[in-house]
């Protein structure tokens, strides 16, 4: 079935840069923007974790987060987003908002860049939007060693390694699965940092996009911020593949995606098997944690996974990731409470809270 955006006779191009957070999507987006693709009018502000800027449309990012919150999930969720989420009235309303925001952020330019890592998992939301706008999607999937991403997520957000690896896996599986019928290419983070010119040429050739600007002044500007010496959290591929404490599903997915950056094609069947094992592990974990039968679900799950080392490996990784996520949420709540208690308003109202507690105790009936 041909997508509506591709069928439009005068379709402009929407260049979607997909990939996990901290995977180099910001650097690539800035490069492509300098080469002539239109960036949004209202960019997300730079931060200490990304001083060169994110190049993401802040109103669209906000719309994504509202949609995810209303759907009962979030951008960092480990569980896959259910297909029904994209068929809801909430999704339909969000699509109308996104279409309007694209018009505001990009006008009617013939080539624009949409970059927000969340789009990696929200392609079912976006494809009808791009079709309505007559914008043909062209996909670039950024691939970076997940150990490097885990290190960056730990530094920025305090994430545990298992959590970062499993969220990376979900992002990459969704980005690959939901773009199979679209023109796309895979770009390695190391490729971008070592030779951005070849990367831009590859994107242009594989996606049929002609970039309007590419003079010596632009190239010199790009050379100033795309440099190997500015790369943080370096890890060789072997550092991931030789780790016994990292799940085989993460290793295999990284090998498949890395091969795709070299060959241009990806082993879809292998990635589908990984996704199937991950979905099964999530279902098993849900049974283990939500039933009220005490240890029985755990024993049953253990029996079901006998003689399935690959599945057991995935289930273990998922359990560790969920534990790290729970710890992270608890720590965030504790920090937030500490910040509230440190405010002047909290200090000034302390006597009133104490008085309320005292009156509450006095108002209780005496126990005979």
XYZ file of C-alpha atoms in Angstrom, residues 86-327:
242
model
C -2.491 5.345 17.741
C -6.107 4.569 16.820
C -7.613 6.550 19.691
C -9.471 9.859 19.680
C -6.530 11.276 21.601
C -4.246 10.350 18.703
C -6.631 11.896 16.175
C -6.691 15.153 18.139
C -2.913 15.121 18.427
C -2.557 14.659 14.667
C -4.589 17.781 14.046
C -2.378 19.702 16.433
C 0.820 18.346 14.841
C -0.317 19.252 11.329
C -0.953 22.818 12.467
C 2.399 22.981 14.249
C 4.279 21.796 11.152
C 2.662 24.604 9.155
C 3.717 27.116 11.815
C 7.236 25.784 12.291
C 8.207 25.174 8.665
C 5.775 27.054 6.449
C 5.718 25.674 2.910
C 9.441 24.987 2.445
C 10.202 22.105 0.045
C 12.592 20.325 2.431
C 12.398 20.405 6.224
C 13.911 18.420 9.086
C 11.788 16.905 11.829
C 13.983 15.783 14.675
C 12.764 14.617 18.056
C 13.901 11.185 19.266
C 10.316 10.514 20.336
C 9.336 10.299 16.655
C 11.285 7.024 16.546
C 8.383 5.463 18.452
C 5.630 7.705 17.075
C 5.789 7.018 13.343
C 2.204 5.614 13.331
C 1.137 9.005 14.670
C 3.132 10.994 12.119
C 2.576 9.219 8.822
C -1.026 10.421 8.365
C 0.093 13.939 9.329
C 2.781 14.020 6.650
C 0.308 12.585 4.148
C -2.143 15.384 4.879
C 0.603 17.968 4.380
C 1.823 16.414 1.130
C 5.265 15.850 2.645
C 7.053 12.672 1.541
C 8.933 11.154 4.506
C 12.624 10.432 4.047
C 14.181 8.603 6.991
C 17.658 8.702 8.525
C 18.209 6.285 11.418
C 21.171 7.122 13.652
C 23.062 4.162 15.110
C 25.393 4.592 18.076
C 26.997 2.073 20.399
C 24.402 1.664 23.172
C 27.150 1.629 25.799
C 28.012 5.185 24.776
C 24.355 6.144 25.017
C 24.101 4.494 28.436
C 27.091 6.480 29.656
C 25.568 9.704 28.382
C 22.158 8.955 29.905
C 23.798 8.192 33.232
C 25.647 11.506 33.176
C 22.590 13.519 32.106
C 19.724 11.784 33.910
C 21.315 9.332 36.329
C 20.028 6.268 34.489
C 21.269 2.776 35.233
C 22.959 0.933 32.391
C 20.368 -1.831 31.994
C 17.571 0.712 31.778
C 19.364 2.737 29.108
C 20.122 -0.358 27.033
C 16.533 -1.593 27.037
C 15.072 1.814 26.200
C 17.649 2.110 23.392
C 16.500 -1.274 22.125
C 12.847 -0.204 22.076
C 13.637 3.012 20.224
C 15.705 1.293 17.567
C 13.298 -1.607 17.048
C 10.382 0.790 16.595
C 12.312 3.131 14.292
C 13.333 0.248 12.032
C 10.001 -1.609 12.100
C 7.817 1.390 11.298
C 9.863 2.725 8.364
C 10.470 -0.415 6.319
C 8.400 0.720 3.363
C 9.892 4.231 3.273
C 13.070 5.547 1.637
C 15.654 5.427 4.403
C 19.302 5.088 5.253
C 21.285 4.136 8.358
C 24.095 6.345 9.631
C 26.660 5.408 12.267
C 27.598 8.027 14.844
C 31.260 7.262 14.256
C 30.762 7.737 10.515
C 29.297 11.176 11.112
C 32.068 12.286 13.457
C 34.878 10.956 11.275
C 33.630 11.962 7.809
C 30.453 14.018 7.752
C 30.896 14.860 4.049
C 30.536 11.229 3.006
C 27.514 10.878 5.305
C 25.766 13.848 3.675
C 26.583 12.490 0.216
C 25.183 9.069 1.181
C 21.969 10.580 2.509
C 21.593 12.651 -0.642
C 22.117 9.669 -2.936
C 20.067 7.087 -1.053
C 17.116 9.376 -0.306
C 17.122 11.384 -3.530
C 17.575 14.712 -1.762
C 19.596 17.608 -3.176
C 20.913 19.912 -0.469
C 20.897 23.544 -1.547
C 23.928 24.816 0.387
C 27.347 23.228 0.440
C 29.995 25.904 -0.102
C 33.402 26.174 1.560
C 32.137 28.559 4.250
C 29.412 26.098 5.281
C 31.854 23.193 5.293
C 34.263 25.151 7.478
C 31.458 25.901 9.919
C 30.495 22.236 10.091
C 34.124 21.219 10.569
C 34.153 23.435 13.657
C 31.682 21.327 15.605
C 31.778 17.859 14.012
C 35.181 16.722 15.212
C 36.295 13.354 16.606
C 37.976 15.071 19.567
C 34.596 16.394 20.733
C 33.159 12.901 20.998
C 32.441 11.715 24.535
C 31.764 8.238 25.969
C 33.846 6.264 23.492
C 33.405 2.490 23.375
C 34.558 -0.013 20.800
C 31.991 -2.470 19.490
C 33.902 -5.317 21.140
C 33.406 -3.664 24.533
C 29.684 -4.326 24.124
C 29.834 -7.701 22.435
C 32.268 -9.189 24.977
C 30.266 -8.181 28.050
C 28.661 -11.252 29.647
C 26.288 -9.092 31.692
C 24.644 -7.499 28.645
C 21.676 -9.285 27.088
C 22.183 -11.059 23.794
C 19.180 -9.210 22.304
C 21.013 -5.890 22.721
C 24.190 -7.261 21.171
C 22.400 -8.813 18.210
C 20.356 -5.674 17.541
C 23.497 -3.543 17.594
C 25.246 -5.915 15.166
C 22.268 -5.815 12.783
C 22.037 -2.028 12.877
C 25.775 -1.540 12.544
C 25.801 -3.824 9.517
C 23.025 -1.682 8.047
C 25.206 1.436 8.262
C 27.739 -0.341 6.049
C 25.550 -2.392 3.701
C 22.452 -0.203 3.598
C 20.166 -3.155 4.348
C 19.154 -4.655 7.669
C 18.330 -8.173 8.853
C 14.634 -7.571 9.534
C 13.879 -11.156 10.554
C 16.529 -11.036 13.287
C 15.124 -7.780 14.636
C 11.591 -9.200 14.523
C 12.737 -12.173 16.604
C 14.275 -9.803 19.141
C 11.052 -7.791 19.312
C 9.026 -10.973 19.767
C 11.234 -12.162 22.615
C 11.064 -8.743 24.251
C 7.268 -8.647 23.991
C 7.039 -12.153 25.482
C 9.370 -11.164 28.314
C 7.235 -8.121 29.062
C 4.083 -10.250 29.183
C 5.783 -12.735 31.517
C 7.041 -9.965 33.773
C 3.540 -8.488 33.922
C 2.164 -11.853 35.076
C 4.893 -12.132 37.678
C 4.271 -8.699 39.154
C 0.513 -8.147 38.899
C -1.109 -11.414 39.984
C -2.027 -11.945 43.613
C -1.020 -15.584 43.825
C 2.221 -14.981 45.654
C 5.171 -16.969 44.318
C 3.063 -19.114 41.973
C 3.398 -16.803 38.935
C 7.149 -16.681 39.425
C 7.413 -20.478 39.494
C 5.106 -20.784 36.482
C 7.149 -18.209 34.556
C 10.335 -20.073 35.404
C 8.804 -23.327 34.096
C 7.625 -21.599 30.904
C 11.118 -20.305 30.175
C 12.969 -23.585 30.760
C 15.210 -24.492 27.838
C 14.849 -20.964 26.415
C 18.177 -19.312 27.237
C 17.648 -16.437 24.796
C 14.260 -15.648 26.302
C 15.592 -16.011 29.844
C 18.424 -13.635 28.979
C 15.936 -11.044 27.697
C 13.651 -11.458 30.704
C 16.560 -10.942 33.101
C 17.656 -7.795 31.271
C 14.106 -6.479 31.312
C 13.724 -7.130 35.039
C 16.984 -5.314 35.805
C 15.923 -2.391 33.628
C 12.538 -2.138 35.362
C 14.227 -2.188 38.773
C 16.602 0.590 37.742
C 13.699 2.608 36.385
C 11.747 2.224 39.625
C 14.772 3.325 41.634
